[in-house]
Coordinates of C-alpha atoms in Angstrom, one line a residue:
M1 CA -4.8 3.4 24.1
R2 CA -6.3 5.6 26.2
N3 CA -10.0 6.4 24.7
Q4 CA -10.8 2.6 24.3
F5 CA -9.9 2.2 28.1
W6 CA -12.4 4.8 28.9
K7 CA -14.7 3.3 26.5
Y8 CA -14.6 -0.2 28.2
G9 CA -14.7 1.2 31.6
V10 CA -11.5 -0.8 32.8
A11 CA -8.5 0.5 34.6
G12 CA -4.9 0.1 32.8
V13 CA -1.5 0.6 34.0
F14 CA 2.0 0.9 31.8
A15 CA 5.3 -0.2 32.0
T16 CA 6.0 3.6 32.4
G17 CA 4.0 3.9 35.4
L18 CA 1.0 5.9 33.6
A19 CA -2.1 4.8 35.0
I20 CA -5.6 5.2 33.3
A21 CA -8.7 4.5 35.0
G22 CA -12.4 4.0 33.6
C23 CA -15.3 4.3 35.2
G24 CA -16.2 0.7 36.0
G25 CA -13.0 -0.7 36.7
Q26 CA -11.0 -1.0 39.8
A27 CA -8.0 0.7 40.9
P28 CA -4.5 -0.5 39.6
S29 CA -3.1 -3.0 42.1
E30 CA 0.3 -2.8 43.3
S31 CA 2.1 -5.6 41.0
G32 CA 1.1 -3.2 38.2
S33 CA -1.7 -5.3 36.5
S34 CA -4.8 -3.8 35.2
T35 CA -8.1 -5.6 37.1
S36 CA -11.3 -5.9 35.5
S37 CA -14.0 -6.2 37.9
T38 CA -16.4 -8.6 36.5
E39 CA -19.6 -7.2 38.3
G40 CA -22.0 -7.8 35.6
S41 CA -25.8 -8.3 34.8
G42 CA -25.6 -12.3 35.8
S43 CA -24.4 -15.3 34.7
A44 CA -25.5 -17.2 31.4
G45 CA -24.5 -21.5 32.1
A46 CA -22.4 -22.8 34.7
K47 CA -20.8 -20.3 37.1
L48 CA -17.6 -19.4 36.9
T49 CA -15.2 -18.4 40.0
G50 CA -11.6 -17.6 40.1
T51 CA -9.1 -15.6 38.8
I52 CA -7.3 -15.5 35.1
K53 CA -4.0 -13.4 35.3
G54 CA -2.5 -12.1 32.1
D55 CA 0.0 -9.5 30.9
G56 CA 1.8 -8.3 27.9
S57 CA 1.3 -6.2 24.9
S58 CA -0.3 -2.6 24.8
T59 CA -1.5 -3.1 21.2
V60 CA -3.5 -6.3 22.0
F61 CA -4.4 -5.0 25.8
P62 CA -7.4 -3.2 24.4
I63 CA -8.8 -6.5 22.6
S64 CA -8.5 -8.5 26.1
E65 CA -9.9 -6.0 28.4
A66 CA -12.5 -5.7 26.2
V67 CA -13.2 -9.3 26.1
A68 CA -12.5 -9.7 29.6
E69 CA -15.4 -6.9 30.4
E70 CA -17.9 -8.8 28.3
F71 CA -17.2 -12.2 29.5
G72 CA -17.6 -10.6 33.4
K73 CA -21.1 -9.6 32.4
K74 CA -22.1 -13.2 31.9
H75 CA -19.9 -14.4 35.1
P76 CA -19.7 -11.8 37.6
D77 CA -17.9 -14.1 40.3
L78 CA -14.8 -14.5 38.3
K79 CA -11.8 -12.1 38.3
I80 CA -9.7 -11.4 35.4
T81 CA -6.4 -9.3 35.4
I82 CA -4.4 -7.9 32.5
G83 CA -1.2 -6.2 32.8
V84 CA 0.9 -4.1 30.3
S85 CA 4.1 -4.7 30.6
G86 CA 4.9 -4.8 26.6
T87 CA 5.2 -8.3 24.6
G88 CA 8.8 -8.9 25.7
G89 CA 7.8 -7.9 29.7
G90 CA 4.9 -9.9 29.4
F91 CA 6.6 -13.1 28.3
K92 CA 9.3 -12.9 31.2
K93 CA 6.0 -13.3 33.6
F94 CA 4.5 -15.6 31.8
I95 CA 7.8 -17.8 31.7
A96 CA 8.1 -17.2 35.5
G97 CA 4.8 -18.7 36.1
D98 CA 3.0 -15.4 37.2
T99 CA 0.3 -15.3 34.4
V100 CA -1.7 -17.6 32.5
L101 CA -2.4 -15.6 29.5
Q102 CA 0.0 -13.5 27.4
D103 CA -1.0 -10.7 25.0
A104 CA 1.7 -10.4 22.2
S105 CA 1.8 -8.1 19.2
R106 CA 4.8 -10.6 17.5
P107 CA 5.4 -14.4 17.9
I108 CA 7.6 -15.7 20.7
K109 CA 11.1 -15.5 20.1
D110 CA 13.3 -18.2 20.1
K111 CA 15.0 -17.5 23.7
E112 CA 11.8 -17.1 25.4
D113 CA 10.3 -20.8 23.7
K114 CA 14.0 -22.0 25.0
A115 CA 13.1 -20.3 28.3
A116 CA 9.6 -21.2 28.8
K117 CA 11.2 -25.6 28.0
E118 CA 13.9 -24.8 30.7
K119 CA 10.8 -23.8 33.0
G120 CA 8.5 -26.5 31.9
I121 CA 6.2 -24.0 31.0
E122 CA 3.7 -25.5 27.5
Y123 CA 1.7 -22.7 25.9
I124 CA -0.8 -22.7 23.3
E125 CA -0.3 -20.0 20.5
M126 CA -3.5 -18.3 19.2
P127 CA -3.8 -15.6 16.5
V128 CA -6.7 -13.3 17.5
A129 CA -6.6 -10.2 15.0
Y130 CA -4.6 -8.6 12.3
D131 CA -2.9 -5.0 12.8
A132 CA -1.6 -2.6 10.6
L133 CA 1.8 -0.9 11.8
T134 CA 1.2 2.8 10.9
V135 CA 3.5 5.7 10.1
V136 CA 2.3 8.8 11.0
V137 CA 3.4 12.3 10.8
N138 CA 2.2 15.8 12.5
P139 CA -1.2 17.2 10.1
Q140 CA 1.0 20.3 9.3
N141 CA 3.3 18.1 7.4
T142 CA 2.5 18.8 3.3
W143 CA 5.1 16.6 1.9
A144 CA 5.5 13.5 3.4
T145 CA 2.5 11.9 2.2
N146 CA 4.0 8.8 1.2
L147 CA 7.2 6.9 2.2
T148 CA 8.6 4.0 0.6
V149 CA 10.1 1.0 2.6
A150 CA 13.9 2.1 1.1
E151 CA 13.2 5.5 2.8
L152 CA 12.2 4.2 6.1
K153 CA 15.1 2.0 6.4
K154 CA 17.2 5.1 5.4
I155 CA 15.6 6.8 8.4
W156 CA 15.4 4.1 10.9
E157 CA 18.5 1.9 10.2
P158 CA 21.4 1.7 13.2
G159 CA 23.7 3.8 12.5
S160 CA 21.4 6.3 10.5
K161 CA 22.4 10.0 10.2
V162 CA 19.3 11.4 8.8
T163 CA 18.3 14.2 11.1
N164 CA 16.4 16.5 8.5
W165 CA 13.8 15.9 6.4
S166 CA 16.0 17.0 3.4
Q167 CA 18.1 14.1 3.6
V168 CA 15.1 11.7 2.9
R169 CA 14.2 12.4 -0.2
A170 CA 15.1 15.3 -3.1
G171 CA 12.5 18.1 -2.7
F172 CA 11.6 17.4 0.6
P173 CA 12.1 20.7 3.1
S174 CA 14.8 21.3 5.3
K175 CA 13.1 20.7 8.8
P176 CA 14.7 18.7 11.6
L177 CA 13.2 15.1 11.7
K178 CA 12.6 13.8 15.2
L179 CA 11.7 10.5 16.0
Y180 CA 9.3 8.7 18.3
G181 CA 9.0 4.9 18.3
P182 CA 8.0 1.9 21.1
G183 CA 10.5 0.9 23.4
T184 CA 12.7 -2.0 23.0
D185 CA 10.5 -4.0 25.3
S186 CA 7.8 -3.7 22.7
G187 CA 6.7 -6.3 20.2
T188 CA 5.7 -3.5 17.8
F189 CA 9.5 -2.3 18.1
D190 CA 10.4 -6.0 17.2
Y191 CA 8.3 -6.5 14.6
F192 CA 9.0 -2.8 12.9
T193 CA 12.7 -3.5 12.9
E194 CA 12.6 -6.6 11.4
A195 CA 10.3 -5.5 8.5
I196 CA 12.0 -2.2 7.6
N197 CA 15.6 -2.8 8.7
G198 CA 15.8 -7.1 8.0
K199 CA 16.7 -7.6 11.6
E200 CA 14.8 -7.9 14.5
D201 CA 16.3 -5.2 17.1
A202 CA 18.3 -3.3 14.5
C203 CA 17.6 0.0 15.0
R204 CA 19.4 3.6 15.6
T205 CA 19.1 4.6 19.2
D206 CA 18.8 8.4 19.0
F207 CA 14.9 8.2 19.1
V208 CA 12.4 9.0 21.7
S209 CA 11.1 5.7 23.1
S210 CA 8.1 4.7 25.4
E211 CA 6.0 1.8 25.7
D212 CA 3.2 4.3 26.2
D213 CA 2.0 4.9 22.7
N214 CA 0.2 8.0 24.4
V215 CA 3.7 9.6 24.7
L216 CA 4.4 8.8 21.1
V217 CA 0.8 10.6 20.0
Q218 CA 1.6 13.6 22.0
G219 CA 5.3 14.1 20.5
V220 CA 4.4 13.7 16.9
S221 CA 1.2 15.8 17.2
R222 CA 3.4 18.7 18.6
D223 CA 6.0 19.1 16.4
V224 CA 5.8 19.6 12.7
G225 CA 8.6 17.5 11.6
A226 CA 8.1 14.6 14.0
L227 CA 7.7 10.8 12.5
G228 CA 6.5 7.8 14.6
Y229 CA 4.5 4.3 14.3
F230 CA 2.3 2.3 16.2
G231 CA -0.6 0.0 15.8
L232 CA -3.6 1.0 13.6
A233 CA -6.4 1.1 16.3
Y234 CA -4.3 3.8 18.4
Y235 CA -3.6 6.1 15.0
E236 CA -7.5 5.5 14.5
E237 CA -8.3 6.9 18.1
N238 CA -6.0 10.0 17.3
A239 CA -6.6 11.0 13.7
A240 CA -7.6 14.1 14.4
K241 CA -4.3 14.7 16.3
L242 CA -2.1 12.9 13.6
K243 CA -1.5 12.1 9.7
A244 CA -1.1 8.5 8.5
V245 CA 1.7 7.9 5.7
T246 CA 0.8 5.4 3.0
V247 CA 3.6 2.7 2.4
D248 CA 4.6 2.6 -1.0
G249 CA 1.5 3.8 -1.7
I250 CA -0.6 1.8 -0.1
K251 CA -2.5 3.2 3.2
P252 CA -2.7 1.3 6.2
S253 CA -6.7 -0.2 6.5
A254 CA -8.8 -3.2 7.2
E255 CA -9.0 -3.9 3.6
S256 CA -5.5 -3.6 2.5
V257 CA -4.4 -5.8 5.6
N258 CA -7.0 -8.4 4.4
T259 CA -6.1 -8.4 0.8
G260 CA -2.4 -8.8 1.6
K261 CA -1.6 -5.1 0.1
Y262 CA -0.3 -3.2 3.0
K263 CA 3.4 -5.0 3.1
P264 CA 5.6 -5.4 5.0
L265 CA 3.8 -3.6 8.0
S266 CA 0.6 -5.5 8.4
R267 CA 0.8 -8.4 11.3
P268 CA -1.1 -11.1 13.5
L269 CA -1.7 -10.3 16.9
F270 CA -1.6 -13.1 19.2
V271 CA -2.6 -14.6 22.6
Y272 CA -0.6 -17.4 24.2
I273 CA -2.2 -19.5 27.1
E274 CA -0.1 -21.9 29.3
K275 CA -1.6 -25.7 28.8
K276 CA -2.0 -26.3 32.3
A277 CA -4.0 -23.4 32.8
A278 CA -6.1 -24.5 29.6
E279 CA -7.8 -27.3 31.8
R280 CA -9.4 -24.9 34.2
P281 CA -13.0 -24.4 33.1
E282 CA -12.7 -20.8 33.4
V283 CA -10.1 -20.1 31.4
A284 CA -11.2 -22.8 28.7
E285 CA -14.5 -20.7 28.4
F286 CA -12.8 -17.2 28.5
V287 CA -10.9 -18.3 25.3
K288 CA -13.9 -20.0 23.7
F289 CA -15.6 -16.3 23.8
Y290 CA -12.5 -14.6 22.8
L291 CA -12.5 -16.5 19.6
T292 CA -16.4 -16.1 18.5
E293 CA -17.9 -13.5 20.4
G294 CA -14.6 -11.5 20.6
K295 CA -14.6 -11.1 16.7
E296 CA -17.1 -8.3 17.1
L297 CA -14.6 -6.8 19.7
V298 CA -11.8 -6.8 17.6
K299 CA -13.7 -4.4 15.3
N300 CA -15.1 -2.4 18.0
V301 CA -11.4 -1.3 19.5
G302 CA -10.0 -1.1 15.9
Y303 CA -8.3 -3.8 14.6
V304 CA -9.0 -5.9 12.0
P305 CA -10.7 -9.5 12.5
L306 CA -9.3 -12.6 11.4
P307 CA -11.4 -14.5 8.8
D308 CA -13.7 -16.9 10.2
D309 CA -11.7 -19.6 9.4
L310 CA -8.5 -18.8 11.1
Y311 CA -10.9 -18.3 14.1
T312 CA -12.1 -21.8 14.2
A313 CA -8.6 -22.8 13.8
S314 CA -7.2 -21.1 16.7
M315 CA -10.0 -22.8 18.8
K316 CA -8.9 -26.2 17.1
R317 CA -5.4 -25.4 18.5
F318 CA -7.1 -24.6 21.9
D319 CA -9.4 -27.4 21.7
D320 CA -6.2 -30.0 20.7
R321 CA -4.1 -28.4 23.4
V322 CA -1.3 -27.9 20.2
V323 CA 1.3 -27.0 22.4
G324 CA 4.4 -24.8 20.6
T325 CA 4.8 -21.7 18.2
M326 CA 4.0 -22.1 14.5
Y327 CA 7.2 -20.0 14.0
A328 CA 9.9 -22.5 15.2
A329 CA 10.6 -23.2 11.6
K330 CA 13.7 -20.5 10.2
D331 CA 11.7 -19.1 7.3
A332 CA 8.2 -19.2 8.9
K333 CA 7.7 -15.4 9.5
K334 CA 7.8 -15.1 5.9
K335 CA 4.7 -17.3 5.6
P336 CA 1.1 -15.9 5.4
L337 CA -0.9 -16.7 8.5
P338 CA -3.3 -18.9 6.6
E339 CA -0.6 -21.4 5.7
L340 CA 0.6 -21.7 8.9
M341 CA -2.2 -22.1 10.6
A342 CA -2.8 -24.6 8.0
G343 CA 0.1 -26.6 9.1

């Protein structure tokens, strides 16, 4: 989310190789991670040093970077690096032991959980925010103000032959339909395909895909017949260039997410912490800061904060070193987050 990167003065590198540098951050490292230099106004409490390495979702990245930037002001001798390899790419690094913090825009997959166990990696799973996947069209699109879940499935399902807006609904104009979406390593892609098409990764292949949301924004903003999707915060950062579509008559917003009305495209966002790293004081303090003062930063970068009791529940999971995923059960994804957090 380019404007947010600049806002917080950090540096980022996407998996596509696009570098975005802010006025207060250091240059990206050769490894493709973004480095938040923690030079700030002095430390509060115990002096923290060392390095915290993270990677993962481009959706969660603005939250983690904002938190790292603010935490760094209190602890100038601590370095926090956050890469942006996508949720899937980030989990590969996390399981390999290259990182101790994993940003994720979907829960860990069974195969990732299995790989972590085989590598002896234990993790603590913590929800940190809500998001609303937002379907967007070009501002000059005057016909598609609302789409149903069935119509989105008709457009995006595997083998779909829909290439013109007139094929989506009777009365829509005969205009070419060009699709833009996140890459297959993205948690956003995983969540959208399961929510809309009924199965993760089940999707037509003839669309423009990118791990860099800015590519998707530019594509939709320049083509009157285009349609795409990504997180709510990125839409809000680019609202002048895009138009959000309501889904089954419900607008994506903080209110519709919190009331549970924006279905099925609202979702929780996660941070995973490697259990051994959780014993390090700098990691423990960073997590505490993330789940307390980070709530306002979630709001500042355009996402939906969790209710206070869920932040408390996330903090308890960390304090009690609860390892593993809440989503191990077959139907867990169908349950609301408060129910899962309650055990």
